[in-house]
Amino acid sequence: MPDSSPKSDLPQGTLDLLILKVIAVQPVHGYAIAQRLQQISGEVVQVPGGSLYPALHRLENRGFVKSDWKETETGRDAKFYRLMHKGRSHLEAQTANWRRLAEAVGVILNLAEEGTR
Amino acid sequence: MTWWSRFWGRNELERDLDLELQFHITARISALRNDGLNEDEARRQVRQEFGGIEQVKEQCRDARGTRWLESTMQDLRYSLRTLRKSPMFTVVAVLTLALGIGANIAIFSLVDAVILKYLPVERPGELVQLQYRTPDTSSESRTFANPVWEQVRDHEDVFAAAFAWSNKDQLYFTQGGMIRPANGLWVSGRFFSALGLNAAMGRLISDSDDRRGCPAVAVLSYGFWQDHFGGEKSVIGSTLSLRSRAFEVVGVAPRRFFGMEVGDKFDLAMPICAKAIFDTTKFQLDDRNFLWLNVGGRVHPKMSETQLKSQLRTISIGMFIPPDASPAERQYLSKMALTAIPAGSGTSRLRSQFSQPLQILMTVVGLVLLIACANLGSLALARTVTRGKEFAVRKALGASHTRLIRQLLTEYILVSSGGALLGALLARWSGALLVRMISTAQNSVFLDLSLDRRIIGFVLAGAGLTPLLFGLLPALHSTRVSLSSSMKGNQSSEAGRSLHFHVRRWIVGSQVALSLILLVVAGLLLRSFVKLVTLDIGFDRNNVLLVHTDLQAAKIPVDRQAATYEEIESRLSALPGVLSVGRSMITPISGDLGMNTTVRTEWTKPSTAQRDFGRWSDADKKFVVYQDWISPGYLPTLRMRLLAGRNFTRADIGSSRTVAIVNQTFARRFFPGLNPIGRAYSEGAAPVTSVEVVGLVEDSKYLSLREENLPTAFLPHEPSDLADRDTLELRTAIPPSRLIVPVLTAVAEVNRAIPLESHTLADQVNDSLVQERLLAVLSGFFGALALILAIIGLYGTFSYLVAQRQKEFGVRMALGAEPISILALVMRDVITVLCAGLAAGILISLATTRVLQQMLFGLTPRDATTMFLAASVLSAVALLAGYIPARRAMREDPMTTLRQQ
């Protein structure tokens, strides 16, 4: 269903991070990643195929994830991605960076608010 | 997956990708349908959300990281297909480049072998050769006497290893009863070890072999071992008879080693101390005036150049001064100092002889390649225009300019590579031919023309740079193709067309200029050569066989000399086919330095000329006269004309009065304005001899064809120490080569031990022209080649230009223009281009042909006749090449043309 809340365009690094996180929970295929991201973020994060699959392939080339063809519950074959050791370390490092950054941005934004009061 | 496996497995990865995306789309469609949408709406929505599937695939492909290689492979396949579809272009291009690049490779191989290559020894960069300068001359001398070498050898501190070797020594060895020549190389004990060489069999000369009083041992060169001993192992320990002395063969040198002189190869190497075995009256190892050894050394790797220089200067002190020197000698000789020059590429007389000719030839073939590239450039440009539609379609499909250019360049690189490979093959075949051309009858050249890094690099550079030379412009032009007009079927837009015309005219104009330069160069060199060959040399060189004898090698004593020679001469004159026989010490244009002395007469200023350690001072050069000792048969045999007086007779030999026959130059200088017959001159110094002139002979060449006539005096032959290696001249009625065997037999009947060497006088004279001949033949060949290429280029371009303008001509004629005016129109174009090209060519020629100065004879570099001839030939050819299409144009029926358009 087309949704009314504004969609946000994600910078590439952030998209990679989110994808890795979803995969970290359990091995999933591409469609499931898109679905989950949409669901969890409450329709805010919507990843079109054009960004998702190139990102997935890039992550695979860098050795962060590995893909295998497996059968889904419905009996069809899909390409499942699972997180590798390298990917886990990258995820942890980038997550820490992101939190630090978000905190700092939040502090600055709060400051500015008080100044204009 | 690694990058490489991603590249090779890309087909599978493509299928993979397709399935993965299909899964996503199908799943989303199902989800939407579950939400209540119908099939079509669901599909439409998914397409919107997903984005274009092909674009996504492209992005995933980019993410793979193997794109650049994949597109290069694509380009290659596409280029191969395109080239196959236009076989004419491919064949013409490959052949043209094969000729152009091949010529460059052939000449460069020669340059590499003669000038650049290192000797096949260990760490050649560390080797140096010693030389010294005598105080009052400006030239360096590189030959040392043995006592001086021994002093260098004993200074172990300066070099890691010091060694010495002699120049080529013509020896004779006996095999199977026949006496054969061999090239001998005398080496010091540490020669082979200093060069880091190991024996191919047996052992090499070592330090212990080179002590005074050593036994006679010899090392064979690999080639000599193969040729004369069949590569048999049994040769080790066997005895070789050299100039009637026994030498024991102890080993064979490594295969690739040919000696220190590039262009020669040695057959036998012997230790220096063994030279004493051939001593007759002098002890050659102790003689300080006998300069015969080259000295070299391997420098310590850590030693710097300045250190080496100062070390050499230190050890030079006193080195050249013999113990019994007078104070004047001591002072003179103490000024001599040693210097070192790099010797990694060996020494080479060939190098000094051919350095300049080879440079000239490299320029010539470079010009040929440029002209060939110009042709190909035109061709490629025309093709680009024809393929306009193809480029338009590709651009419409999203090809970037870079992609188009890259693909076209790939095509050209393919063509160039093919041409370079074929050219390399051609060069290889012609290699042997070229070496033969620089060989002479007396000195066959031996060169290692095998591939090395430099040649391979040159070939690769040729294959890589030529496509840029001829293809860059057409490739850039392809991007200017206007989409709309191409699709409509027009060849190209108006702006593009006129640019194209201009470019092609420029290309043809530059071809004309380059061809003119080449033709001028070829013309100058050819005419010089012809002048040299037809020069009046003062004697008749044809049908004369020269037979060089060595009575000393046969150990014939001096008092038996005259009788031996007489017998030989009478036997030879009795041979059928021999018209007359003469004998002399020196033959003309022999490459020897000749014999000279100083002369005084009443009519010249008195000179106190003294031979100061071997060199004349400039003031005394006026009184230097060249000499030769001849038999009475010499002048008639060589057909030298006596202008006054008489020839020698047998009575003159051994008489108390010294007589001489002088040439015109001598008479003019020493008896100006007078009849020299009957007059006397004084010759030499301490003792001074008075010589009476009995004959006047016309001028003839003595040392070289290029010399200004030298004053020469001919004296009758006396038996003496120096007269044991005379040459006999035989004038023959049949081709001289047919008499070689009868001559050998006849001399063997007199004395079997006399070694002989024979060649014709014509060959001897021609040998002196080897550089000029090489230049004349090759520049003539390449000049003709360039002319053909230029004609093809001119004809092709003007045909094309005329065809393009056919519609315009049709309209003109329909509007009432005379056919002649069409012809005039086209020819005006041709003439403009021709004149521009000629002007440029002439200007460049005038500026640059100066470098040819040294190689020319009888011509100045700016010779007007040659330039005029070259320009005329080129103009005639160009006008014809333009006239044929022009005539076609004017003959076309305008109605047919207009209807076609």
mmCIF file of C-alpha atoms in Angstrom, chain A residues 1-2 29-31 34 48-50 52-54 57-58 61 69 72 76-79 81, chain B residues 6 16-17 19-21 23-24 26-28 31-32 35 45 49-50 56 59-60 63-64:
data_model
loop_
_atom_site.group_PDB
_atom_site.id
_atom_site.type_symbol
_atom_site.label_atom_id
_atom_site.label_comp_id
_atom_site.label_asym_id
_atom_site.label_seq_id
_atom_site.Cartn_x
_atom_site.Cartn_y
_atom_site.Cartn_z
ATOM 1 C CA MET A 1 0.000 0.000 0.000
ATOM 2 C CA PRO A 2 1.396 3.409 -0.806
ATOM 3 C CA HIS A 29 17.106 -13.580 1.662
ATOM 4 C CA GLY A 30 16.955 -10.195 -0.063
ATOM 5 C CA TYR A 31 13.199 -9.841 -0.165
ATOM 6 C CA ALA A 34 13.490 -5.321 2.456
ATOM 7 C CA PRO A 48 13.927 -0.059 -3.461
ATOM 8 C CA GLY A 49 15.433 -3.042 -5.247
ATOM 9 C CA GLY A 50 17.771 -0.736 -7.044
ATOM 10 C CA LEU A 52 19.227 -3.130 -1.946
ATOM 11 C CA TYR A 53 20.718 -5.654 -4.337
ATOM 12 C CA PRO A 54 23.795 -3.682 -5.390
ATOM 13 C CA HIS A 57 26.464 -7.719 -3.682
ATOM 14 C CA ARG A 58 28.973 -5.141 -2.551
ATOM 15 C CA ASN A 61 32.405 -8.882 -2.407
ATOM 16 C CA TRP A 69 20.849 -20.957 -2.260
ATOM 17 C CA THR A 72 12.220 -21.368 1.733
ATOM 18 C CA ARG A 76 10.948 -22.156 -3.612
ATOM 19 C CA ASP A 77 14.666 -21.567 -3.911
ATOM 20 C CA ALA A 78 16.020 -18.279 -2.652
ATOM 21 C CA LYS A 79 19.452 -16.811 -2.048
ATOM 22 C CA TYR A 81 22.729 -14.267 3.128
ATOM 23 C CA ARG B 6 34.112 -13.567 -10.223
ATOM 24 C CA ASP B 16 22.194 -16.167 -10.274
ATOM 25 C CA LEU B 17 21.364 -12.486 -10.293
ATOM 26 C CA LEU B 19 16.946 -15.691 -10.375
ATOM 27 C CA GLU B 20 17.463 -13.652 -7.237
ATOM 28 C CA LEU B 21 15.707 -10.602 -8.609
ATOM 29 C CA PHE B 23 12.343 -14.233 -6.650
ATOM 30 C CA HIS B 24 12.043 -10.803 -5.066
ATOM 31 C CA THR B 26 7.466 -12.678 -7.571
ATOM 32 C CA ALA B 27 7.332 -12.571 -3.769
ATOM 33 C CA ARG B 28 6.318 -8.901 -3.783
ATOM 34 C CA ALA B 31 2.231 -10.082 -1.227
ATOM 35 C CA LEU B 32 0.398 -7.344 -3.071
ATOM 36 C CA ASP B 35 -3.507 -7.411 -0.093
ATOM 37 C CA GLN B 45 3.307 -1.362 -8.567
ATOM 38 C CA GLU B 49 8.909 0.226 -6.475
ATOM 39 C CA PHE B 50 11.708 -1.868 -7.756
ATOM 40 C CA VAL B 56 19.386 -2.791 -11.120
ATOM 41 C CA GLN B 59 24.329 -1.667 -10.756
ATOM 42 C CA CYS B 60 24.882 -5.155 -9.420
ATOM 43 C CA ALA B 63 29.329 -3.904 -7.784
ATOM 44 C CA ARG B 64 31.029 -7.046 -8.983
#
